[in-house]
Amino acid sequence: MAALPADDFARIRNHLDPVTLNQSDVIVQANAPIEHVYFLEAGVTSIVTRTVRGRRIEIGLVGRDGFAGVPILLGADRTPHETFMQVGGSALRMRAEAFQEALEQSPALQKLLLRFVQVFHLQTAQTAACNGSQKVSRRLARWLLMCHDRLDGDELPLTHEFIAVMLAVRRPGVTEALQELETAEIIRTERRNIVVLDRRKLEETAGDAYGVPEAEYERLIGPFR
């Protein structure tokens, strides 16, 4: 919203309701009409798909860099994917009907949000590539960087369970990868919390798994962190 021209933001300001979102809150239900879109101010959402056996796998994440409810922008009223709060925070919530009207009235809003969708598509593509070709520690480094980008400070309130969903691996694999990064003094693990000690080394560990969507965001929208 900070990148939106003032006149266009004024058109939607009265339709934005501030809400507090707790960890694990579902804000977009799978296969159900989407009633609201959410512009995150703090916290991180996780967009997940479910396997036929009910296992959740994350396909993307969004924080203050974007919004939840992309299908509405693309002309759909629902999605098979669920969006929940991976890290609790706050958002500006807007009813889907008001959002659709705003898109018709504001080409600038539509253009800005479509640019975000372009970045998000790159993120999901990068996730697929990493899951298919990178070792777990490198994928973990990438996801920690992505969460670090969207949160203030160096503490990431992430549990092993959520990280397992993020990386599409079992919890023992998560524990091993975390230990590898901790031994290298890149992070410190605490109960239900991870502290980033050396971001530069974390970026080195992630290598080319991290950076492409982030660079595209800065090119199309503005500063990322």
PDB file of C-alpha atoms in Angstrom:
ATOM      1  CA  MET A   1       0.000   0.000   0.000  1.00  0.00           C
ATOM      2  CA  ALA A   2       2.927   2.332   0.603  1.00  0.00           C
ATOM      3  CA  ALA A   3       3.728   2.151  -3.120  1.00  0.00           C
ATOM      4  CA  LEU A   4       0.189   3.195  -4.118  1.00  0.00           C
ATOM      5  CA  PRO A   5      -0.408   6.836  -5.221  1.00  0.00           C
ATOM      6  CA  ALA A   6      -2.077   8.889  -2.462  1.00  0.00           C
ATOM      7  CA  ASP A   7      -5.281   9.535  -4.440  1.00  0.00           C
ATOM      8  CA  ASP A   8      -5.767   5.839  -5.146  1.00  0.00           C
ATOM      9  CA  PHE A   9      -5.146   4.910  -1.521  1.00  0.00           C
ATOM     10  CA  ALA A  10      -7.699   7.518  -0.433  1.00  0.00           C
ATOM     11  CA  ARG A  11     -10.358   5.702  -2.501  1.00  0.00           C
ATOM     12  CA  ILE A  12      -9.986   2.509  -0.498  1.00  0.00           C
ATOM     13  CA  ARG A  13      -8.947   3.799   2.932  1.00  0.00           C
ATOM     14  CA  ASN A  14     -12.484   3.711   4.373  1.00  0.00           C
ATOM     15  CA  HIS A  15     -12.857   0.067   3.302  1.00  0.00           C
ATOM     16  CA  LEU A  16      -9.763  -1.097   5.200  1.00  0.00           C
ATOM     17  CA  ASP A  17     -10.364  -2.517   8.665  1.00  0.00           C
ATOM     18  CA  PRO A  18      -7.386  -3.129  10.965  1.00  0.00           C
ATOM     19  CA  VAL A  19      -7.361  -6.664  12.382  1.00  0.00           C
ATOM     20  CA  THR A  20      -5.082  -8.654  14.649  1.00  0.00           C
ATOM     21  CA  LEU A  21      -4.127 -12.108  13.370  1.00  0.00           C
ATOM     22  CA  ASN A  22      -2.852 -14.890  15.613  1.00  0.00           C
ATOM     23  CA  GLN A  23      -0.500 -17.686  14.685  1.00  0.00           C
ATOM     24  CA  SER A  24      -2.369 -20.522  12.900  1.00  0.00           C
ATOM     25  CA  ASP A  25      -5.389 -18.320  12.028  1.00  0.00           C
ATOM     26  CA  VAL A  26      -6.766 -19.370   8.634  1.00  0.00           C
ATOM     27  CA  ILE A  27      -7.504 -16.279   6.546  1.00  0.00           C
ATOM     28  CA  VAL A  28      -8.263 -18.001   3.222  1.00  0.00           C
ATOM     29  CA  GLN A  29     -10.005 -21.353   3.444  1.00  0.00           C
ATOM     30  CA  ALA A  30      -9.479 -23.966   0.753  1.00  0.00           C
ATOM     31  CA  ASN A  31     -12.390 -24.467  -1.667  1.00  0.00           C
ATOM     32  CA  ALA A  32     -14.573 -21.856   0.038  1.00  0.00           C
ATOM     33  CA  PRO A  33     -15.691 -18.404  -1.134  1.00  0.00           C
ATOM     34  CA  ILE A  34     -13.061 -15.784  -0.307  1.00  0.00           C
ATOM     35  CA  GLU A  35     -14.809 -13.093   1.715  1.00  0.00           C
ATOM     36  CA  HIS A  36     -11.871 -10.781   2.443  1.00  0.00           C
ATOM     37  CA  VAL A  37      -8.454  -9.825   1.171  1.00  0.00           C
ATOM     38  CA  TYR A  38      -5.720  -9.006   3.682  1.00  0.00           C
ATOM     39  CA  PHE A  39      -2.921  -6.485   3.309  1.00  0.00           C
ATOM     40  CA  LEU A  40      -0.374  -7.651   5.866  1.00  0.00           C
ATOM     41  CA  GLU A  41       1.298  -5.043   8.053  1.00  0.00           C
ATOM     42  CA  ALA A  42       3.087  -7.528  10.318  1.00  0.00           C
ATOM     43  CA  GLY A  43       3.434 -11.288  10.443  1.00  0.00           C
ATOM     44  CA  VAL A  44       3.859 -13.933   7.766  1.00  0.00           C
ATOM     45  CA  THR A  45       1.240 -16.010   5.970  1.00  0.00           C
ATOM     46  CA  SER A  46       1.814 -19.472   4.555  1.00  0.00           C
ATOM     47  CA  ILE A  47      -0.014 -20.682   1.442  1.00  0.00           C
ATOM     48  CA  VAL A  48      -0.300 -24.458   1.534  1.00  0.00           C
ATOM     49  CA  THR A  49      -1.656 -27.312  -0.525  1.00  0.00           C
ATOM     50  CA  ARG A  50      -2.758 -30.667   0.841  1.00  0.00           C
ATOM     51  CA  THR A  51      -1.781 -34.066  -0.506  1.00  0.00           C
ATOM     52  CA  VAL A  52      -4.335 -36.864  -0.906  1.00  0.00           C
ATOM     53  CA  ARG A  53      -3.153 -38.163   2.478  1.00  0.00           C
ATOM     54  CA  GLY A  54      -3.815 -34.807   4.139  1.00  0.00           C
ATOM     55  CA  ARG A  55      -0.218 -33.658   4.445  1.00  0.00           C
ATOM     56  CA  ARG A  56       0.276 -29.889   4.166  1.00  0.00           C
ATOM     57  CA  ILE A  57       3.060 -28.537   1.944  1.00  0.00           C
ATOM     58  CA  GLU A  58       3.840 -24.853   1.651  1.00  0.00           C
ATOM     59  CA  ILE A  59       3.939 -23.424  -1.864  1.00  0.00           C
ATOM     60  CA  GLY A  60       4.539 -19.780  -0.971  1.00  0.00           C
ATOM     61  CA  LEU A  61       4.585 -17.166   1.757  1.00  0.00           C
ATOM     62  CA  VAL A  62       3.533 -13.533   1.962  1.00  0.00           C
ATOM     63  CA  GLY A  63       4.111 -10.813   4.534  1.00  0.00           C
ATOM     64  CA  ARG A  64       4.059  -7.045   4.423  1.00  0.00           C
ATOM     65  CA  ASP A  65       5.372  -7.277   0.875  1.00  0.00           C
ATOM     66  CA  GLY A  66       1.969  -8.258  -0.508  1.00  0.00           C
ATOM     67  CA  PHE A  67      -1.552  -9.411   0.207  1.00  0.00           C
ATOM     68  CA  ALA A  68      -3.620 -12.551   0.760  1.00  0.00           C
ATOM     69  CA  GLY A  69      -6.550 -13.175  -1.554  1.00  0.00           C
ATOM     70  CA  VAL A  70      -4.827 -13.190  -4.942  1.00  0.00           C
ATOM     71  CA  PRO A  71      -7.571 -15.288  -6.628  1.00  0.00           C
ATOM     72  CA  ILE A  72     -10.016 -12.367  -6.264  1.00  0.00           C
ATOM     73  CA  LEU A  73      -7.650 -10.148  -8.251  1.00  0.00           C
ATOM     74  CA  LEU A  74      -7.473 -12.825 -10.964  1.00  0.00           C
ATOM     75  CA  GLY A  75     -11.236 -13.164 -11.267  1.00  0.00           C
ATOM     76  CA  ALA A  76     -11.757 -16.288  -9.132  1.00  0.00           C
ATOM     77  CA  ASP A  77     -13.835 -16.495  -5.978  1.00  0.00           C
ATOM     78  CA  ARG A  78     -12.026 -19.441  -4.351  1.00  0.00           C
ATOM     79  CA  THR A  79      -8.868 -21.546  -4.400  1.00  0.00           C
ATOM     80  CA  PRO A  80      -7.902 -25.129  -3.492  1.00  0.00           C
ATOM     81  CA  HIS A  81      -5.069 -23.686  -1.383  1.00  0.00           C
ATOM     82  CA  GLU A  82      -5.288 -22.604   2.248  1.00  0.00           C
ATOM     83  CA  THR A  83      -3.635 -19.494   3.670  1.00  0.00           C
ATOM     84  CA  PHE A  84      -2.882 -19.369   7.389  1.00  0.00           C
ATOM     85  CA  MET A  85      -0.756 -17.231   9.683  1.00  0.00           C
ATOM     86  CA  GLN A  86       2.636 -18.816  10.082  1.00  0.00           C
ATOM     87  CA  VAL A  87       3.678 -15.894  12.321  1.00  0.00           C
ATOM     88  CA  GLY A  88       0.970 -13.822  13.990  1.00  0.00           C
ATOM     89  CA  GLY A  89       0.679 -10.131  13.207  1.00  0.00           C
ATOM     90  CA  SER A  90      -1.764  -7.559  11.885  1.00  0.00           C
ATOM     91  CA  ALA A  91      -3.386  -6.594   8.609  1.00  0.00           C
ATOM     92  CA  LEU A  92      -5.767  -4.252   6.865  1.00  0.00           C
ATOM     93  CA  ARG A  93      -8.769  -6.324   5.848  1.00  0.00           C
ATOM     94  CA  MET A  94     -11.060  -5.458   2.941  1.00  0.00           C
ATOM     95  CA  ARG A  95     -14.271  -7.145   1.841  1.00  0.00           C
ATOM     96  CA  ALA A  96     -13.950  -8.948  -1.487  1.00  0.00           C
ATOM     97  CA  GLU A  97     -16.804  -6.965  -3.059  1.00  0.00           C
ATOM     98  CA  ALA A  98     -15.248  -3.625  -2.111  1.00  0.00           C
ATOM     99  CA  PHE A  99     -11.888  -4.861  -3.373  1.00  0.00           C
ATOM    100  CA  GLN A 100     -13.355  -5.764  -6.765  1.00  0.00           C
ATOM    101  CA  GLU A 101     -14.979  -2.327  -7.045  1.00  0.00           C
ATOM    102  CA  ALA A 102     -11.686  -0.649  -6.142  1.00  0.00           C
ATOM    103  CA  LEU A 103      -9.891  -2.579  -8.879  1.00  0.00           C
ATOM    104  CA  GLU A 104     -12.400  -1.273 -11.448  1.00  0.00           C
ATOM    105  CA  GLN A 105     -11.976   2.306 -10.231  1.00  0.00           C
ATOM    106  CA  SER A 106      -8.197   2.324  -9.816  1.00  0.00           C
ATOM    107  CA  PRO A 107      -5.961   1.125 -12.669  1.00  0.00           C
ATOM    108  CA  ALA A 108      -2.970   2.035 -10.482  1.00  0.00           C
ATOM    109  CA  LEU A 109      -4.099  -0.377  -7.755  1.00  0.00           C
ATOM    110  CA  GLN A 110      -4.687  -3.138 -10.274  1.00  0.00           C
ATOM    111  CA  LYS A 111      -1.294  -2.623 -11.907  1.00  0.00           C
ATOM    112  CA  LEU A 112       0.534  -2.623  -8.571  1.00  0.00           C
ATOM    113  CA  LEU A 113      -1.138  -5.798  -7.356  1.00  0.00           C
ATOM    114  CA  LEU A 114      -0.581  -7.598 -10.667  1.00  0.00           C
ATOM    115  CA  ARG A 115       3.096  -6.785 -10.331  1.00  0.00           C
ATOM    116  CA  PHE A 116       3.052  -8.428  -6.935  1.00  0.00           C
ATOM    117  CA  VAL A 117       1.409 -11.503  -8.480  1.00  0.00           C
ATOM    118  CA  GLN A 118       4.274 -11.669 -10.979  1.00  0.00           C
ATOM    119  CA  VAL A 119       6.759 -11.712  -8.102  1.00  0.00           C
ATOM    120  CA  PHE A 120       4.726 -14.301  -6.211  1.00  0.00           C
ATOM    121  CA  HIS A 121       4.668 -16.577  -9.262  1.00  0.00           C
ATOM    122  CA  LEU A 122       8.465 -16.344  -9.402  1.00  0.00           C
ATOM    123  CA  GLN A 123       8.605 -17.261  -5.719  1.00  0.00           C
ATOM    124  CA  THR A 124       6.474 -20.388  -6.206  1.00  0.00           C
ATOM    125  CA  ALA A 125       8.543 -21.383  -9.235  1.00  0.00           C
ATOM    126  CA  GLN A 126      11.725 -20.945  -7.215  1.00  0.00           C
ATOM    127  CA  THR A 127      10.220 -23.081  -4.458  1.00  0.00           C
ATOM    128  CA  ALA A 128       9.498 -25.901  -6.904  1.00  0.00           C
ATOM    129  CA  ALA A 129      13.025 -25.703  -8.299  1.00  0.00           C
ATOM    130  CA  CYS A 130      14.596 -25.717  -4.837  1.00  0.00           C
ATOM    131  CA  ASN A 131      12.475 -28.603  -3.566  1.00  0.00           C
ATOM    132  CA  GLY A 132      13.535 -30.646  -6.550  1.00  0.00           C
ATOM    133  CA  SER A 133      17.236 -29.844  -6.668  1.00  0.00           C
ATOM    134  CA  GLN A 134      18.610 -28.386  -3.423  1.00  0.00           C
ATOM    135  CA  LYS A 135      19.635 -30.093  -0.201  1.00  0.00           C
ATOM    136  CA  VAL A 136      17.567 -29.404   2.900  1.00  0.00           C
ATOM    137  CA  SER A 137      20.057 -27.050   4.600  1.00  0.00           C
ATOM    138  CA  ARG A 138      20.139 -24.785   1.547  1.00  0.00           C
ATOM    139  CA  ARG A 139      16.340 -24.779   1.293  1.00  0.00           C
ATOM    140  CA  LEU A 140      16.134 -24.013   5.004  1.00  0.00           C
ATOM    141  CA  ALA A 141      18.534 -21.090   4.618  1.00  0.00           C
ATOM    142  CA  ARG A 142      16.372 -19.698   1.814  1.00  0.00           C
ATOM    143  CA  TRP A 143      13.156 -19.924   3.831  1.00  0.00           C
ATOM    144  CA  LEU A 144      14.755 -18.379   6.915  1.00  0.00           C
ATOM    145  CA  LEU A 145      15.912 -15.476   4.755  1.00  0.00           C
ATOM    146  CA  MET A 146      12.418 -15.068   3.330  1.00  0.00           C
ATOM    147  CA  CYS A 147      10.920 -14.939   6.830  1.00  0.00           C
ATOM    148  CA  HIS A 148      13.700 -12.611   8.009  1.00  0.00           C
ATOM    149  CA  ASP A 149      12.871 -10.248   5.129  1.00  0.00           C
ATOM    150  CA  ARG A 150       9.277  -9.944   6.333  1.00  0.00           C
ATOM    151  CA  LEU A 151       9.830  -9.565  10.080  1.00  0.00           C
ATOM    152  CA  ASP A 152      11.496  -6.929  12.223  1.00  0.00           C
ATOM    153  CA  GLY A 153      14.575  -7.960  14.156  1.00  0.00           C
ATOM    154  CA  ASP A 154      16.484 -11.233  14.047  1.00  0.00           C
ATOM    155  CA  GLU A 155      14.093 -13.472  15.985  1.00  0.00           C
ATOM    156  CA  LEU A 156      11.895 -15.772  13.912  1.00  0.00           C
ATOM    157  CA  PRO A 157       9.100 -17.409  15.956  1.00  0.00           C
ATOM    158  CA  LEU A 158       9.046 -20.618  13.915  1.00  0.00           C
ATOM    159  CA  THR A 159       8.418 -24.136  15.166  1.00  0.00           C
ATOM    160  CA  HIS A 160       9.884 -27.350  13.771  1.00  0.00           C
ATOM    161  CA  GLU A 161       6.372 -28.323  12.673  1.00  0.00           C
ATOM    162  CA  PHE A 162       5.939 -25.169  10.558  1.00  0.00           C
ATOM    163  CA  ILE A 163       9.420 -25.485   9.112  1.00  0.00           C
ATOM    164  CA  ALA A 164       8.652 -29.066   8.081  1.00  0.00           C
ATOM    165  CA  VAL A 165       5.608 -27.747   6.192  1.00  0.00           C
ATOM    166  CA  MET A 166       7.711 -24.980   4.641  1.00  0.00           C
ATOM    167  CA  LEU A 167      10.352 -27.371   3.369  1.00  0.00           C
ATOM    168  CA  ALA A 168       8.137 -30.376   2.563  1.00  0.00           C
ATOM    169  CA  VAL A 169      10.334 -32.637   4.691  1.00  0.00           C
ATOM    170  CA  ARG A 170       9.884 -34.661   7.864  1.00  0.00           C
ATOM    171  CA  ARG A 171      10.744 -33.159  11.247  1.00  0.00           C
ATOM    172  CA  PRO A 172      13.966 -35.188  11.693  1.00  0.00           C
ATOM    173  CA  GLY A 173      15.266 -33.612   8.474  1.00  0.00           C
ATOM    174  CA  VAL A 174      14.414 -30.178   9.840  1.00  0.00           C
ATOM    175  CA  THR A 175      16.249 -30.877  13.097  1.00  0.00           C
ATOM    176  CA  GLU A 176      19.357 -32.037  11.233  1.00  0.00           C
ATOM    177  CA  ALA A 177      19.387 -28.972   8.955  1.00  0.00           C
ATOM    178  CA  LEU A 178      18.912 -26.599  11.899  1.00  0.00           C
ATOM    179  CA  GLN A 179      21.798 -28.263  13.737  1.00  0.00           C
ATOM    180  CA  GLU A 180      24.006 -27.831  10.680  1.00  0.00           C
ATOM    181  CA  LEU A 181      23.301 -24.070  10.566  1.00  0.00           C
ATOM    182  CA  GLU A 182      23.694 -23.743  14.334  1.00  0.00           C
ATOM    183  CA  THR A 183      27.041 -25.534  14.326  1.00  0.00           C
ATOM    184  CA  ALA A 184      28.230 -23.022  11.716  1.00  0.00           C
ATOM    185  CA  GLU A 185      27.092 -20.211  14.083  1.00  0.00           C
ATOM    186  CA  ILE A 186      24.656 -18.876  11.489  1.00  0.00           C
ATOM    187  CA  ILE A 187      21.586 -19.243  13.692  1.00  0.00           C
ATOM    188  CA  ARG A 188      20.697 -20.052  17.281  1.00  0.00           C
ATOM    189  CA  THR A 189      17.724 -22.291  17.992  1.00  0.00           C
ATOM    190  CA  GLU A 190      15.516 -21.716  21.003  1.00  0.00           C
ATOM    191  CA  ARG A 191      12.177 -23.179  22.040  1.00  0.00           C
ATOM    192  CA  ARG A 192       9.670 -22.129  19.347  1.00  0.00           C
ATOM    193  CA  ASN A 193      12.163 -19.539  18.114  1.00  0.00           C
ATOM    194  CA  ILE A 194      15.146 -19.162  15.766  1.00  0.00           C
ATOM    195  CA  VAL A 195      17.607 -16.287  16.027  1.00  0.00           C
ATOM    196  CA  VAL A 196      19.556 -15.189  12.949  1.00  0.00           C
ATOM    197  CA  LEU A 197      23.151 -14.549  14.046  1.00  0.00           C
ATOM    198  CA  ASP A 198      24.835 -13.946  10.685  1.00  0.00           C
ATOM    199  CA  ARG A 199      22.648 -13.016   7.723  1.00  0.00           C
ATOM    200  CA  ARG A 200      25.597 -12.811   5.322  1.00  0.00           C
ATOM    201  CA  LYS A 201      26.531 -16.433   6.032  1.00  0.00           C
ATOM    202  CA  LEU A 202      22.872 -17.410   5.740  1.00  0.00           C
ATOM    203  CA  GLU A 203      22.789 -15.869   2.266  1.00  0.00           C
ATOM    204  CA  GLU A 204      25.994 -17.694   1.355  1.00  0.00           C
ATOM    205  CA  THR A 205      24.449 -20.966   2.484  1.00  0.00           C
ATOM    206  CA  ALA A 206      21.288 -20.347   0.431  1.00  0.00           C
ATOM    207  CA  GLY A 207      23.366 -19.501  -2.646  1.00  0.00           C
ATOM    208  CA  ASP A 208      21.377 -19.083  -5.850  1.00  0.00           C
ATOM    209  CA  ALA A 209      18.301 -20.581  -4.187  1.00  0.00           C
ATOM    210  CA  TYR A 210      17.568 -17.089  -2.827  1.00  0.00           C
ATOM    211  CA  GLY A 211      17.394 -13.691  -4.508  1.00  0.00           C
ATOM    212  CA  VAL A 212      15.592 -13.872  -7.850  1.00  0.00           C
ATOM    213  CA  PRO A 213      12.033 -13.029  -6.677  1.00  0.00           C
ATOM    214  CA  GLU A 214      13.434 -10.465  -4.256  1.00  0.00           C
ATOM    215  CA  ALA A 215      15.313  -8.676  -7.035  1.00  0.00           C
ATOM    216  CA  GLU A 216      12.193  -8.713  -9.209  1.00  0.00           C
ATOM    217  CA  TYR A 217      10.171  -7.194  -6.370  1.00  0.00           C
ATOM    218  CA  GLU A 218      12.614  -4.296  -6.073  1.00  0.00           C
ATOM    219  CA  ARG A 219      12.567  -3.804  -9.851  1.00  0.00           C
ATOM    220  CA  LEU A 220       8.779  -3.792 -10.144  1.00  0.00           C
ATOM    221  CA  ILE A 221       7.551  -2.414  -6.801  1.00  0.00           C
ATOM    222  CA  GLY A 222      10.210  -0.977  -4.498  1.00  0.00           C
ATOM    223  CA  PRO A 223      12.576  -1.719  -1.599  1.00  0.00           C
ATOM    224  CA  PHE A 224      12.043  -5.197  -0.209  1.00  0.00           C
ATOM    225  CA  ARG A 225      13.316  -4.998   3.378  1.00  0.00           C
TER     226      ARG A 225
END
